[in-house]
XYZ file of C-alpha atoms in Angstrom:
248
model
C 11.876 13.542 111.219
C 15.546 14.358 110.295
C 17.853 13.681 107.430
C 18.832 10.074 107.599
C 22.588 10.830 106.976
C 22.864 14.353 108.036
C 20.925 13.969 111.116
C 23.114 16.475 113.117
C 23.630 19.121 110.273
C 23.277 19.516 106.611
C 25.707 22.067 105.254
C 24.950 23.846 102.026
C 28.215 24.682 100.320
C 28.946 27.066 97.504
C 32.132 26.803 95.608
C 33.355 27.922 92.005
C 32.712 25.222 89.308
C 36.592 24.947 88.642
C 37.388 24.124 92.148
C 38.400 20.390 92.842
C 39.968 20.794 96.259
C 37.378 22.128 98.712
C 34.902 19.456 98.400
C 37.222 16.458 99.144
C 39.027 18.326 101.849
C 35.583 19.354 103.623
C 34.358 15.696 103.247
C 37.591 14.476 104.847
C 36.859 16.589 107.912
C 33.242 15.812 108.182
C 32.034 14.322 111.527
C 29.366 11.454 111.737
C 25.952 12.737 111.141
C 27.073 15.851 109.245
C 26.781 16.042 105.497
C 28.045 18.637 102.856
C 25.890 19.405 99.764
C 27.576 21.413 97.255
C 26.196 23.864 94.698
C 28.637 25.245 91.989
C 29.325 29.004 91.203
C 29.515 28.411 87.455
C 32.526 30.281 85.877
C 34.823 29.326 82.894
C 38.260 28.013 83.456
C 39.765 30.974 81.659
C 43.524 31.784 81.732
C 44.799 34.073 84.403
C 47.967 35.955 83.505
C 47.583 39.416 84.924
C 45.925 41.456 87.608
C 43.156 42.408 85.161
C 42.526 38.706 84.492
C 42.250 37.925 88.134
C 39.831 40.839 88.734
C 37.732 39.648 85.900
C 37.702 36.161 87.661
C 36.445 37.638 90.917
C 33.723 39.658 89.235
C 32.466 36.440 87.488
C 32.299 34.682 90.826
C 30.640 37.567 92.378
C 27.981 37.675 89.561
C 27.065 33.916 89.828
C 27.164 33.497 93.688
C 23.499 34.166 94.358
C 22.240 31.637 91.766
C 24.507 28.971 93.604
C 22.969 29.935 96.908
C 19.415 29.681 95.496
C 20.220 26.217 94.202
C 21.528 24.668 97.372
C 18.745 26.115 99.545
C 16.373 23.554 97.764
C 17.891 20.765 99.872
C 16.958 22.693 103.103
C 20.384 22.943 104.689
C 20.705 24.082 108.294
C 23.622 26.310 107.610
C 25.767 27.544 104.535
C 29.512 27.575 103.976
C 31.175 29.705 101.378
C 33.928 27.294 99.887
C 35.525 30.182 97.959
C 37.791 32.873 99.605
C 38.980 35.618 97.297
C 35.649 37.498 97.349
C 35.493 37.141 101.188
C 38.687 39.365 101.419
C 37.967 41.706 98.688
C 37.850 45.365 99.559
C 38.825 44.953 103.281
C 36.981 44.161 106.367
C 33.971 46.522 105.866
C 33.239 44.805 102.428
C 33.632 41.463 104.035
C 30.967 42.268 106.586
C 28.645 43.609 103.923
C 29.108 40.383 101.893
C 28.268 38.250 104.755
C 25.075 40.039 105.523
C 24.099 39.904 101.821
C 24.623 36.248 101.683
C 22.871 35.380 104.907
C 19.913 37.487 103.806
C 19.670 35.644 100.533
C 20.428 32.217 102.119
C 18.163 32.740 105.121
C 20.559 30.873 107.424
C 23.911 31.199 109.194
C 26.898 31.537 106.809
C 30.472 30.607 107.513
C 33.074 32.301 105.349
C 36.845 32.288 105.085
C 37.737 35.621 106.128
C 35.678 35.369 109.279
C 37.075 31.822 109.815
C 40.758 32.984 109.628
C 40.131 35.662 112.239
C 38.469 33.235 114.625
C 41.006 30.699 113.912
C 43.994 33.007 114.771
C 42.394 34.220 118.025
C 42.565 30.520 119.372
C 46.330 30.740 119.378
C 46.799 33.749 121.740
C 47.649 37.290 121.003
C 48.981 36.945 117.533
C 49.965 40.033 115.633
C 52.420 39.257 112.909
C 51.453 36.972 110.242
C 52.543 35.695 106.706
C 50.181 34.665 103.965
C 50.311 32.186 101.109
C 47.884 32.453 98.173
C 47.293 31.148 94.661
C 46.564 34.820 93.514
C 47.971 37.388 91.277
C 49.331 40.609 93.211
C 45.866 42.219 93.115
C 44.488 39.390 95.098
C 47.407 39.311 97.365
C 46.812 43.070 98.229
C 43.265 42.421 98.988
C 44.147 39.736 101.584
C 46.812 42.022 103.006
C 44.243 44.868 103.182
C 41.765 42.572 105.041
C 44.045 41.406 107.667
C 45.649 44.831 108.099
C 42.042 46.177 108.687
C 41.776 43.353 111.360
C 44.836 44.702 113.235
C 47.290 42.252 111.993
C 50.822 43.150 110.660
C 51.262 41.219 107.566
C 54.846 40.642 107.070
C 54.895 39.055 103.742
C 52.527 37.570 101.105
C 53.345 34.888 98.598
C 51.270 34.604 95.816
C 51.709 31.506 93.454
C 50.126 33.271 90.484
C 48.228 30.269 89.263
C 47.547 30.037 85.593
C 43.741 29.465 85.871
C 41.255 28.824 88.631
C 41.091 25.065 87.867
C 45.005 24.747 87.825
C 45.204 26.238 91.425
C 44.486 22.582 92.424
C 47.428 21.262 90.426
C 49.912 22.907 92.846
C 52.020 20.049 94.431
C 52.423 19.471 98.080
C 56.169 20.236 97.472
C 55.276 23.721 96.065
C 53.075 24.411 99.051
C 55.723 23.290 101.395
C 58.254 25.342 99.798
C 56.046 28.321 99.892
C 55.347 27.951 103.689
C 59.248 27.873 104.076
C 59.876 30.917 102.153
C 57.362 33.159 104.197
C 58.309 31.911 107.446
C 60.895 33.747 109.608
C 61.282 34.079 113.417
C 59.155 37.134 113.518
C 56.079 35.504 111.997
C 53.757 34.240 114.570
C 51.382 32.416 112.380
C 50.985 31.566 108.612
C 47.626 31.827 106.809
C 46.789 30.288 103.404
C 44.125 31.668 101.274
C 42.395 30.132 98.147
C 40.184 27.131 98.682
C 41.479 25.306 95.628
C 44.861 24.924 97.077
C 44.911 21.616 98.830
C 46.627 22.885 101.978
C 44.800 20.970 104.712
C 47.177 17.988 105.092
C 50.379 20.099 104.195
C 49.254 22.707 106.812
C 48.873 20.121 109.588
C 52.242 18.800 108.922
C 53.975 22.077 108.785
C 52.720 23.037 112.218
C 54.862 20.375 113.502
C 58.118 21.292 111.835
C 57.529 25.093 112.067
C 56.278 24.929 115.479
C 53.672 27.761 114.900
C 50.034 27.890 113.745
C 49.587 27.235 110.022
C 45.894 28.168 109.057
C 44.873 26.358 106.010
C 41.778 28.186 104.868
C 39.558 24.921 104.108
C 40.316 23.750 107.545
C 39.567 27.025 109.272
C 36.442 27.319 107.356
C 34.969 24.034 108.139
C 36.091 24.231 111.746
C 34.323 27.660 111.999
C 31.080 26.172 110.367
C 31.061 23.299 112.856
C 31.780 25.350 115.911
C 29.239 28.239 115.127
C 26.580 25.510 114.847
C 27.353 23.849 118.088
C 29.248 20.975 116.711
C 32.377 20.470 118.922
C 33.787 17.314 117.614
C 37.603 17.077 117.498
C 39.083 15.770 114.234
C 42.393 14.473 113.881
C 44.926 14.670 110.873
C 44.137 18.387 109.985
C 46.246 20.361 112.533
C 45.737 21.698 115.997
C 42.688 23.727 115.147
C 40.421 20.978 114.495
C 41.998 18.489 117.046
C 42.254 20.893 120.080
C 39.727 23.703 119.553
């Protein structure tokens, strides 16, 4: 017997309690027979006005992550998705690999996370070396993302951090703001643009931007869900979220 709705895959997803973008975006990308089951990493929506505040936010997410994993395991998912991204870039590639191993050991199942997903997504577009990045973070977070991609062999031309005032308010950034940030980081030397921060609702904007920028725009929620599908043998092509999901 299999789950009546998730008869192809039940994904357990962990995301911060303040995040209102990742769940609807993942659900919009969901193929028939695949279901998403969210567990919240409980954190306060405290103001973020400095690098110190942002570092404290990441530490709070880190402290509550394993409890969220334990909670979602009770619905017996077949695989897990980390619907949060700052922690997956923190302290570079080696730390990201360690984090994935820790989460998989606790979860007891395969885990898809944003930093891995971005690498896999970029590899689908050829020999890309020069990227730009958009984030909702403070400078300390931007530097962690830059460090991770540098560790992976990319040249990070520029990082645009939106310095959002709280974890919940990340989701209040408008499509116009996101569009303007993509335009700001783009130049002819940039071969692809990557967006970090799962509470930025970039999936639709990124898909549109690929058309008028004529280069890959990797929205992290799109990349992470695509990676989760593909690593679990689900090859459905999904329209409306850019070339990654529609062609790869």
